[in-house]
Coordinates of C-alpha atoms in Angstrom, one line a residue:
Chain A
X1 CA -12.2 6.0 -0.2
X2 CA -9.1 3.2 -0.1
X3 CA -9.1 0.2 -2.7
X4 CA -7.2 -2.3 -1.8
X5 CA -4.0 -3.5 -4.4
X6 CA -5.3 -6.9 -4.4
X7 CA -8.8 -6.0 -5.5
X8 CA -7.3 -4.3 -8.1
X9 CA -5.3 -7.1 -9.3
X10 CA -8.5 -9.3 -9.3
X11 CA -10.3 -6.6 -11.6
X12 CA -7.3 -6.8 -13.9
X13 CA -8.0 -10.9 -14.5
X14 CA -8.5 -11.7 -17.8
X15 CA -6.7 -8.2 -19.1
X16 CA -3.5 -7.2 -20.6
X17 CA -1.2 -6.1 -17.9
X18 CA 2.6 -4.9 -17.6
X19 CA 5.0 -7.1 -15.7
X20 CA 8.3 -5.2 -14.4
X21 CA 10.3 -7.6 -12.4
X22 CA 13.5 -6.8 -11.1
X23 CA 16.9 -6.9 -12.6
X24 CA 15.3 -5.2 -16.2
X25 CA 12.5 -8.0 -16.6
X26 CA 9.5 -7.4 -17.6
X27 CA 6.5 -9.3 -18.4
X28 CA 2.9 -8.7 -21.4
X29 CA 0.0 -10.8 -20.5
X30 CA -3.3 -11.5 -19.9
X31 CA -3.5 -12.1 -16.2
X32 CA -5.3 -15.4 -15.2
X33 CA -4.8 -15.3 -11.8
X34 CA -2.8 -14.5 -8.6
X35 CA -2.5 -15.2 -4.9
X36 CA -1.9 -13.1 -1.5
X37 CA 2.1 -13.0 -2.3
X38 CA 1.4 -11.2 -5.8
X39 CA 2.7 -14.7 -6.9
X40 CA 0.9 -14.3 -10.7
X41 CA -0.8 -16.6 -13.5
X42 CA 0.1 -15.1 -16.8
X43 CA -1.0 -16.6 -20.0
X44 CA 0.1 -15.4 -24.0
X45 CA 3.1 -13.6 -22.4
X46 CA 6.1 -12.0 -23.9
X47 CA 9.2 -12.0 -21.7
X48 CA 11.8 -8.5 -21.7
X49 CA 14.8 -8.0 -20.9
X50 CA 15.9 -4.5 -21.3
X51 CA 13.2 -3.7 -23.7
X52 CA 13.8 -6.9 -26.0
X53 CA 11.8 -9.9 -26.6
X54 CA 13.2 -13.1 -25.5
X55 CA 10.5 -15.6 -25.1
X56 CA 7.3 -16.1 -25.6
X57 CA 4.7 -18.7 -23.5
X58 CA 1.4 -19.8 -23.2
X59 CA 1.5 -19.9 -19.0
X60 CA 3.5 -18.9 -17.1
X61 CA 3.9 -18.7 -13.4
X62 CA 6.0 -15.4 -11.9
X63 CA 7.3 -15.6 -8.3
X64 CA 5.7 -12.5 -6.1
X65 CA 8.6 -11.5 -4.3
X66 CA 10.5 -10.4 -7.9
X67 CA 7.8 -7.8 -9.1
X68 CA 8.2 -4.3 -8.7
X69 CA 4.9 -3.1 -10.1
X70 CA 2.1 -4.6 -12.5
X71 CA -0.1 -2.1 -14.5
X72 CA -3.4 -3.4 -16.0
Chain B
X1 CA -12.4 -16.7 -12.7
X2 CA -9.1 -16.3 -11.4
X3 CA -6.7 -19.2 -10.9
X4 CA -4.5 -19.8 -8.3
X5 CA -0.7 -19.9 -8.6
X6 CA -0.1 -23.2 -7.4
X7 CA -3.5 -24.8 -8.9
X8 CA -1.2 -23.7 -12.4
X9 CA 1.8 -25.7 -11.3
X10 CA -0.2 -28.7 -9.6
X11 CA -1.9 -29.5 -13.6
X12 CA 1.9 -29.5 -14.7
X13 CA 3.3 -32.0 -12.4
X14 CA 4.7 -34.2 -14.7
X15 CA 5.0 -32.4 -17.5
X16 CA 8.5 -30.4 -18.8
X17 CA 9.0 -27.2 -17.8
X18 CA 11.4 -24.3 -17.5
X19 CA 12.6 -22.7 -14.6
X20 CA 13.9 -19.8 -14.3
X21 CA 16.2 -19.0 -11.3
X22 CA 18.1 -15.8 -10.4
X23 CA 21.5 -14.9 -11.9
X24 CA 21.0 -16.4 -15.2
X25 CA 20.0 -19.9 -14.1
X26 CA 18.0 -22.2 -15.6
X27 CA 16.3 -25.3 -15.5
X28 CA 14.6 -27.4 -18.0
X29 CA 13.1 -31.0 -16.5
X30 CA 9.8 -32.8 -15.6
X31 CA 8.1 -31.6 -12.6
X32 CA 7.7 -34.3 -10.2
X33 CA 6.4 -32.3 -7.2
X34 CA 6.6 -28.7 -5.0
X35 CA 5.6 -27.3 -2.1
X36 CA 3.9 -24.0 -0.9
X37 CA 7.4 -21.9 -1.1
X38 CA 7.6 -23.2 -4.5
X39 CA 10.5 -25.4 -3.8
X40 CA 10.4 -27.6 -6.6
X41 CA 11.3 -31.3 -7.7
X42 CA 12.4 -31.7 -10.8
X43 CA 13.5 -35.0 -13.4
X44 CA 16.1 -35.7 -16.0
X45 CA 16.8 -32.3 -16.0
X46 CA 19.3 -30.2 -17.2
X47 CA 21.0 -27.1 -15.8
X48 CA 21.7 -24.0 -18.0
X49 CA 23.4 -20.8 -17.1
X50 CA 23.8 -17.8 -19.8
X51 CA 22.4 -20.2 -21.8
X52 CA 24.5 -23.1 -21.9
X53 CA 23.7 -26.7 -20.8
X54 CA 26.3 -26.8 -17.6
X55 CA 25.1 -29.9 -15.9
X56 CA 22.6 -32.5 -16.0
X57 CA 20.7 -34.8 -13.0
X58 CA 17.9 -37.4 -12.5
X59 CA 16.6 -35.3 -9.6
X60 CA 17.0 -32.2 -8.5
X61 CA 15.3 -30.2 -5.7
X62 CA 15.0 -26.4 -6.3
X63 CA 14.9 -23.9 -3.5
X64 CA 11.7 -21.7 -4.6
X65 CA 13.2 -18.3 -3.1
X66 CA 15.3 -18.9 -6.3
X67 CA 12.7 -18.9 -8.8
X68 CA 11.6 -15.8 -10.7
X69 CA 9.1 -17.7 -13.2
X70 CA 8.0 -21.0 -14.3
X71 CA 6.6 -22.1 -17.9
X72 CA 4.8 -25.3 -18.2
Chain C
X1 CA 1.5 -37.8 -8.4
X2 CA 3.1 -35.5 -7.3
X3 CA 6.0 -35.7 -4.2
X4 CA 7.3 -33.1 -1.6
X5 CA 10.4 -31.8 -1.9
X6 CA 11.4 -32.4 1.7
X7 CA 10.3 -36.1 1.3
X8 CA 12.7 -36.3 -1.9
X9 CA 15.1 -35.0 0.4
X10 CA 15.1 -37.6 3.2
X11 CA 14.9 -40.2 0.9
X12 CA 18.5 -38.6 -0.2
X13 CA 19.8 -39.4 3.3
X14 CA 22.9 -41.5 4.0
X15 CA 23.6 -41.1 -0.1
X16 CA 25.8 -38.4 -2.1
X17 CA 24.6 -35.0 -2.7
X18 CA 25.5 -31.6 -4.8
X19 CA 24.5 -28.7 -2.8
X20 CA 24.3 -25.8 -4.9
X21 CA 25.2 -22.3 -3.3
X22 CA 24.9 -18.8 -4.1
X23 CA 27.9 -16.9 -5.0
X24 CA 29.6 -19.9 -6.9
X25 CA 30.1 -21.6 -3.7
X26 CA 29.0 -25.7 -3.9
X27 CA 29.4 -28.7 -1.8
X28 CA 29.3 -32.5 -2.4
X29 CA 29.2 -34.9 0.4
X30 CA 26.8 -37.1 2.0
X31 CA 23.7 -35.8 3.8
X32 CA 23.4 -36.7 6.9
X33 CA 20.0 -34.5 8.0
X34 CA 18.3 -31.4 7.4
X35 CA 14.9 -29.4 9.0
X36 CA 12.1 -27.3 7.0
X37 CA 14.6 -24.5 6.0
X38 CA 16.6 -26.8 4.3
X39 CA 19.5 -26.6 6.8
X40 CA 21.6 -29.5 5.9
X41 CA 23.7 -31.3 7.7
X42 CA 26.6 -32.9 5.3
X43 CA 29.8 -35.6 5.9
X44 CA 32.3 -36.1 4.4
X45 CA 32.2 -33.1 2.4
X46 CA 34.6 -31.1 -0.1
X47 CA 33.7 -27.5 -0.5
X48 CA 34.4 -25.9 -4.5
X49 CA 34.1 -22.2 -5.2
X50 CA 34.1 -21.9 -9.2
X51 CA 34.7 -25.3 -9.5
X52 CA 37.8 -26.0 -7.4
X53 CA 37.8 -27.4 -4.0
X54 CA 39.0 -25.0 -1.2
X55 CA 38.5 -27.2 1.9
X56 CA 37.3 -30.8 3.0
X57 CA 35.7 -31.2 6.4
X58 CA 34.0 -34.3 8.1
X59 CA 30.8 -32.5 9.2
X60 CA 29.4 -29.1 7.9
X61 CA 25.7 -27.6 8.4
X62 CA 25.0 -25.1 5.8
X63 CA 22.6 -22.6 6.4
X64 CA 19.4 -23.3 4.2
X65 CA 18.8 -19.9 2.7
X66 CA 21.9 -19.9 1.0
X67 CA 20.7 -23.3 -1.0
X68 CA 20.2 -23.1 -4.9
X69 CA 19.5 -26.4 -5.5
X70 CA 20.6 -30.1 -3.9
X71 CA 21.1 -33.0 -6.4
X72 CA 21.2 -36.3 -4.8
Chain D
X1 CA 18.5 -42.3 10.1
X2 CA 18.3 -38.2 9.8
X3 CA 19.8 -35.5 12.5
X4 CA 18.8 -32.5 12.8
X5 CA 21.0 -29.7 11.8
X6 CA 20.8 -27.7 15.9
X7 CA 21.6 -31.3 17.4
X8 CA 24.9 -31.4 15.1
X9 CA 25.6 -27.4 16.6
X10 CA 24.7 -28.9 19.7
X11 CA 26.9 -31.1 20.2
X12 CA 29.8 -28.6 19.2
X13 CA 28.9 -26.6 22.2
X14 CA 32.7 -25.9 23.6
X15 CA 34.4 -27.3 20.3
X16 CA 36.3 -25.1 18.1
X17 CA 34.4 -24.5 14.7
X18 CA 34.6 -22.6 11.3
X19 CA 32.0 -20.6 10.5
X20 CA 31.7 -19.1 7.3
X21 CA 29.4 -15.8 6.8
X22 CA 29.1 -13.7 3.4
X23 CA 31.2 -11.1 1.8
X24 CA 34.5 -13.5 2.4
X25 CA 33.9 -13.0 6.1
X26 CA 35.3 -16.0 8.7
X27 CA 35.2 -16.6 12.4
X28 CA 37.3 -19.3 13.8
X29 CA 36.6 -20.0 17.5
X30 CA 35.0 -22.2 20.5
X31 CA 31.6 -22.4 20.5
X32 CA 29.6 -21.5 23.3
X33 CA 26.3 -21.2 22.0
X34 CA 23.8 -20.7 20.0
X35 CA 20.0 -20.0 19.1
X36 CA 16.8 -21.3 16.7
X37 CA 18.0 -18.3 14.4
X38 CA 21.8 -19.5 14.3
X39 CA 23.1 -16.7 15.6
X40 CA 26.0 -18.0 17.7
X41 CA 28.3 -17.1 20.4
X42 CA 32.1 -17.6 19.7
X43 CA 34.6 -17.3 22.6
X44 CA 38.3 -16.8 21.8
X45 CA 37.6 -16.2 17.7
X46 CA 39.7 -15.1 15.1
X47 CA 37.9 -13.2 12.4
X48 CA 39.6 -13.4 9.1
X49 CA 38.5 -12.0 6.2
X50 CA 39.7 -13.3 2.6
X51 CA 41.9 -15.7 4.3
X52 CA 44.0 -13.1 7.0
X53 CA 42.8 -12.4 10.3
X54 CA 41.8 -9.3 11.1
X55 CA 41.1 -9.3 14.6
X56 CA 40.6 -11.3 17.9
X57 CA 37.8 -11.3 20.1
X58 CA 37.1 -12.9 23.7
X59 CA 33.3 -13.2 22.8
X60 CA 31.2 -12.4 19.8
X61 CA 28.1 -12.7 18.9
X62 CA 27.4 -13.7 15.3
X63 CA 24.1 -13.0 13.6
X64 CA 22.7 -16.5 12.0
X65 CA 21.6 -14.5 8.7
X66 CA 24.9 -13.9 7.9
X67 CA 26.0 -17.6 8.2
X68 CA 26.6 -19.6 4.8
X69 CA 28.4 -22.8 6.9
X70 CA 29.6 -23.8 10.2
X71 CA 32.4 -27.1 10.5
X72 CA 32.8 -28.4 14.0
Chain E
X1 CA 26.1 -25.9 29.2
X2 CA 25.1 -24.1 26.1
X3 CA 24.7 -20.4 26.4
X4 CA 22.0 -18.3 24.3
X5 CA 23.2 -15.3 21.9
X6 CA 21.0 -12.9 23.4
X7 CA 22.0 -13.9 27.2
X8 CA 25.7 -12.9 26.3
X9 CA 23.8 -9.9 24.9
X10 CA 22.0 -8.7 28.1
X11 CA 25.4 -9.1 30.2
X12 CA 27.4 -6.9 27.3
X13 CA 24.6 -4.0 28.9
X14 CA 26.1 -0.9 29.9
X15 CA 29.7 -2.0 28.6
X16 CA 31.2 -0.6 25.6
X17 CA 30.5 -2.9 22.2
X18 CA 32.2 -2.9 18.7
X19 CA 29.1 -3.8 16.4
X20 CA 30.1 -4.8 12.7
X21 CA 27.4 -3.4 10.2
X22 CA 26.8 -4.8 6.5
X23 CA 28.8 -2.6 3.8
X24 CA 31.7 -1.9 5.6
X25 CA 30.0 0.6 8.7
X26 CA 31.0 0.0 12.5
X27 CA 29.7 1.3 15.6
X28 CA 31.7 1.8 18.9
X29 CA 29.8 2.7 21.6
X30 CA 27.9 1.5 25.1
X31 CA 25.6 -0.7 24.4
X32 CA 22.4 0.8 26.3
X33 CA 19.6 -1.6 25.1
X34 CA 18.8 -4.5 22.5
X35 CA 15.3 -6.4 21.2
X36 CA 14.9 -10.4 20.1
X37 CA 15.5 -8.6 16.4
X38 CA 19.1 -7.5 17.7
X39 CA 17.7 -3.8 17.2
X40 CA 20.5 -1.9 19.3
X41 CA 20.4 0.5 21.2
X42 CA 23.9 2.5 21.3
X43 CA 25.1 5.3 23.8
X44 CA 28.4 7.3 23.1
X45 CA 29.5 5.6 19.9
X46 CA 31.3 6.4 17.4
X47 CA 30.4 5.3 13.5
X48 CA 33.3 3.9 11.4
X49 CA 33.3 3.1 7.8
X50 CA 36.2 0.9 6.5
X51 CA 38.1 1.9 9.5
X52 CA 37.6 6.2 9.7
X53 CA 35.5 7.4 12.3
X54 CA 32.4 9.0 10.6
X55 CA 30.2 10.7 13.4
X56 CA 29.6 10.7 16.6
X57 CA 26.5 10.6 18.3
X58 CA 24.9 10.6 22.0
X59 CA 22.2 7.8 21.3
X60 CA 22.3 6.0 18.0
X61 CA 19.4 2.9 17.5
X62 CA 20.8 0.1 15.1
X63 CA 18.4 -1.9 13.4
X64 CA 19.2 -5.5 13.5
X65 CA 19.0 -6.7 10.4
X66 CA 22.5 -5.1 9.4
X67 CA 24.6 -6.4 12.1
X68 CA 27.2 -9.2 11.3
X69 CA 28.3 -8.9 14.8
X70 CA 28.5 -7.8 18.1
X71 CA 32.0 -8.2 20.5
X72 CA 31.5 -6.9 24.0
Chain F
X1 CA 19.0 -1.7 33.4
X2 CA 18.2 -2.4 29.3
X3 CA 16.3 0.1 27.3
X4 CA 14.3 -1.3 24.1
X5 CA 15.0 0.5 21.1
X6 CA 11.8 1.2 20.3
X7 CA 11.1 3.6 23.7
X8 CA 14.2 5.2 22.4
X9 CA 12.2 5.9 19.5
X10 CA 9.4 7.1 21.5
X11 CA 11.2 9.3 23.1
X12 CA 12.5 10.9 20.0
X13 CA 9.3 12.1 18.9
X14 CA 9.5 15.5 18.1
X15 CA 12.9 16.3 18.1
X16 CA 15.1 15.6 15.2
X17 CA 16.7 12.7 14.1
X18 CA 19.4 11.7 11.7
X19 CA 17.8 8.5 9.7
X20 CA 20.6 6.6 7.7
X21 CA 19.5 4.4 5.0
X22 CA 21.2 2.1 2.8
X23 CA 22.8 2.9 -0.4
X24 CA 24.0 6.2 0.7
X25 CA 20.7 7.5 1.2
X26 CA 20.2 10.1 4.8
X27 CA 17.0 11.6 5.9
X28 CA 17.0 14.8 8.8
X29 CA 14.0 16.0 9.8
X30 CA 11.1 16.1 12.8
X31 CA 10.3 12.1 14.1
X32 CA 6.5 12.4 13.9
X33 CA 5.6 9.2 14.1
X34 CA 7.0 4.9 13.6
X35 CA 5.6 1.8 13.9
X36 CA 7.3 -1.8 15.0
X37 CA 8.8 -2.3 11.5
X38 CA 10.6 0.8 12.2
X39 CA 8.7 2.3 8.8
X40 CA 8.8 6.2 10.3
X41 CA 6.9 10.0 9.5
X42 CA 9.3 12.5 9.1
X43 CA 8.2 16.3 9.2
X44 CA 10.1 18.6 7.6
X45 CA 13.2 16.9 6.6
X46 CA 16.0 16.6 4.3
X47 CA 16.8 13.9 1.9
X48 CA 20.8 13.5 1.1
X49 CA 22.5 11.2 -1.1
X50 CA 26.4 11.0 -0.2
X51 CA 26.1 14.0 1.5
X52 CA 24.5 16.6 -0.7
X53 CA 20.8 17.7 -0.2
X54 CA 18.8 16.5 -2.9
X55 CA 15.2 16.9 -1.5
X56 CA 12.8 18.7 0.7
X57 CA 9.2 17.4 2.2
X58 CA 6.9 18.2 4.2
X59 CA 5.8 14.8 5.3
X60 CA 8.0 11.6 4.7
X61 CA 7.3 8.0 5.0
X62 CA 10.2 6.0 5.3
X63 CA 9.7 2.2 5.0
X64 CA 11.7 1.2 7.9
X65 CA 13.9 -1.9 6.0
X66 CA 16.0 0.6 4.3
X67 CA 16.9 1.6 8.0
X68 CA 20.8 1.2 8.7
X69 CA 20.7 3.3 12.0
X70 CA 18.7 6.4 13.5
X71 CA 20.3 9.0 15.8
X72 CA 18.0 11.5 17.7
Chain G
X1 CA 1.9 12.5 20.5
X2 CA 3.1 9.7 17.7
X3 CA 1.4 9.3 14.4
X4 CA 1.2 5.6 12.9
X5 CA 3.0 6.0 9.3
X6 CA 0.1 4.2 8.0
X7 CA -1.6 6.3 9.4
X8 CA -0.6 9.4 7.5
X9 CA -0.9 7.3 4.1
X10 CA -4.3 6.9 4.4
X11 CA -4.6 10.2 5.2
X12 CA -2.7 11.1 1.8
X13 CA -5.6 8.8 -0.3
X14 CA -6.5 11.3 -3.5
X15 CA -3.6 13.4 -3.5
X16 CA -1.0 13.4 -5.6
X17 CA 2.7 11.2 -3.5
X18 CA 6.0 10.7 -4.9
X19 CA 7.0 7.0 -4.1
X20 CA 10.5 6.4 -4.1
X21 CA 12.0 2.7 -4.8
X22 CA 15.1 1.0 -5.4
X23 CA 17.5 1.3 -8.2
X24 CA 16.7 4.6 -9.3
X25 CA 13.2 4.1 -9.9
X26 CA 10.4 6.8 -8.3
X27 CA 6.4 6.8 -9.1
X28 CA 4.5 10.3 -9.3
X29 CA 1.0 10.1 -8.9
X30 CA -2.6 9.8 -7.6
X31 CA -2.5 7.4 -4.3
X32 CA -5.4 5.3 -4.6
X33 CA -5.2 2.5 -1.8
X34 CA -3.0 0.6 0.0
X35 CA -2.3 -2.2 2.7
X36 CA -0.2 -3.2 5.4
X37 CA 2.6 -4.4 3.7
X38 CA 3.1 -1.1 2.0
X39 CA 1.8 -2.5 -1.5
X40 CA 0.3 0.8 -3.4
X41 CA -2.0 1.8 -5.9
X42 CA -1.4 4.7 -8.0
X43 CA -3.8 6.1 -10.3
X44 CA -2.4 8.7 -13.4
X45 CA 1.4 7.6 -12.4
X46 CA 4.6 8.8 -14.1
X47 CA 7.3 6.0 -13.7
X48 CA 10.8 8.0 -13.9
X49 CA 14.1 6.2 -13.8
X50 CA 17.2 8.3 -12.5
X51 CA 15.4 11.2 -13.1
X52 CA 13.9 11.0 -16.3
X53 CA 10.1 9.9 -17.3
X54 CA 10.2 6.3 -18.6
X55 CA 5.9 5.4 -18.8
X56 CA 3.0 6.6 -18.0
X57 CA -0.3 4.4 -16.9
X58 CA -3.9 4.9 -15.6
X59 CA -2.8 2.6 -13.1
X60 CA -0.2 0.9 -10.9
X61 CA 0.0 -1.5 -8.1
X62 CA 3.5 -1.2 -6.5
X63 CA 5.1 -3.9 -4.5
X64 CA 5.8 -2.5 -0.9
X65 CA 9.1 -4.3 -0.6
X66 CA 10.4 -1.8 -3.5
X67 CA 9.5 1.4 -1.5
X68 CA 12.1 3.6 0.1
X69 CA 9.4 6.4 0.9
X70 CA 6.5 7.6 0.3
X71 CA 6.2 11.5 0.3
X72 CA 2.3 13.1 0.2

């Protein structure tokens, strides 16, 4: 039987998940929500670039159409 | 409970936030408003590339297809 | 309270705007219209690629998905 | 009071304009029509590409995605 | 009298078309059959990049998204 | 008389087609199957990047907005 | 007769696909579900990047606008 990737996504709310975003972004976080573009609510996040640390924040808000993959 | 996206950036209109655009853009200003495509409205902001301050403006509307995150 | 970008835009109308392209590419001129894509429609305009002006013209439309940002 | 960016082509139906696509790309020709998309018609057009023309055409049909401006 | 892009289109039918790809690709050829997304439909063509001829094929369909343009 | 690319494509069922890609990416193998979004099933066919085999499948799902061009 | 290529994903549900993306970057894994817009979820994945294995994770949910192809 299928699952859907959305449904997936809303089981992952309120978990750690993996951001990769294009260009060698990446995203840590504890998913607080999402909508039907994969636009995403991270909160406690850690912003990578190539493999490095370079921010830190308590929201923020990631445009859908930059993610490659998220893994919860 | 999951939140939505634009619920996120709806509680930080008028507060600062960063922007981050594509090709090492950024913006750091007041929200003042946005719209579904996360075209955004920003104050007294000011306009950084690579890291540097390159311009500032009173207002300045943001075309969202530009936008790979927002921190309020 | 929170404003529409498009409104900020109309309200821009008949005034002085920077209109931010991709690729280095920028225009300042007076806006004379736009639609919902952000097609613009400027007079008056000088158009700079990294900063120096390449050509003037008295009317230009620019195609709205090349738009970064537009300061009035 | 705002125009709208296809009234402004409109009324450069059978003008000569410059329209400027991506990559460096330029047509210079009469315009003859065009469509909600801006993908255009150009009759007698030069097409120059970093600032020398490359070739000439009695019709061509441009596709609107390409377009960054177009100067009646 | 304004024309419309895919009128000039329909009349090209059966006559031999240069179509200008993204990236540096042409085709030469008949053109045989189009849709509204410019998808192309090619007889007898020959495929160019920067200028050599490539291959040559009987039937070749072009999806529109990587034209620039078409010159009947 | 106009053909629509798609019947084109109907018509290629079963035979095989060459399916260029962008980025120097070229399938050949058995059309089995496409949709409208020109996403296609490939039986038995050949992956090649800039020429040289670098794959062999069974079954292949392209998704069809890498599509530059297919020949049958 | 024509197969739908969605078709022949569902059909590929609990076996193991390679999923091919852009820049380099392929998934092996378990396909678990999937929707129209090609958006995936992988279960036991291998990420590899040019060739080489960069994570591994229970689970993933691709973004369809990343895939090249999909082969069960």
């Amino acid at each position: 039987m299928s699952v859907k990737p959305l449904s997936v996504l809303n089981k992952a709310i309120s978990s750690r998940v993996i951001v990769e975003l294009r260009a060698g972004r990446e995203f840590r976080g504890v998913l607080d929500g999402f909508d039907m573009h994969m636009n995403l609510v991270l909160k406690d996040s850690e912003e990578m670039i190539d493999g490095e640390i370079v921010s830190r924040a308590d929201t923020t808000i990631v445009r859908g159409d930059n993610v490659i993959y998220i893994s919860p």
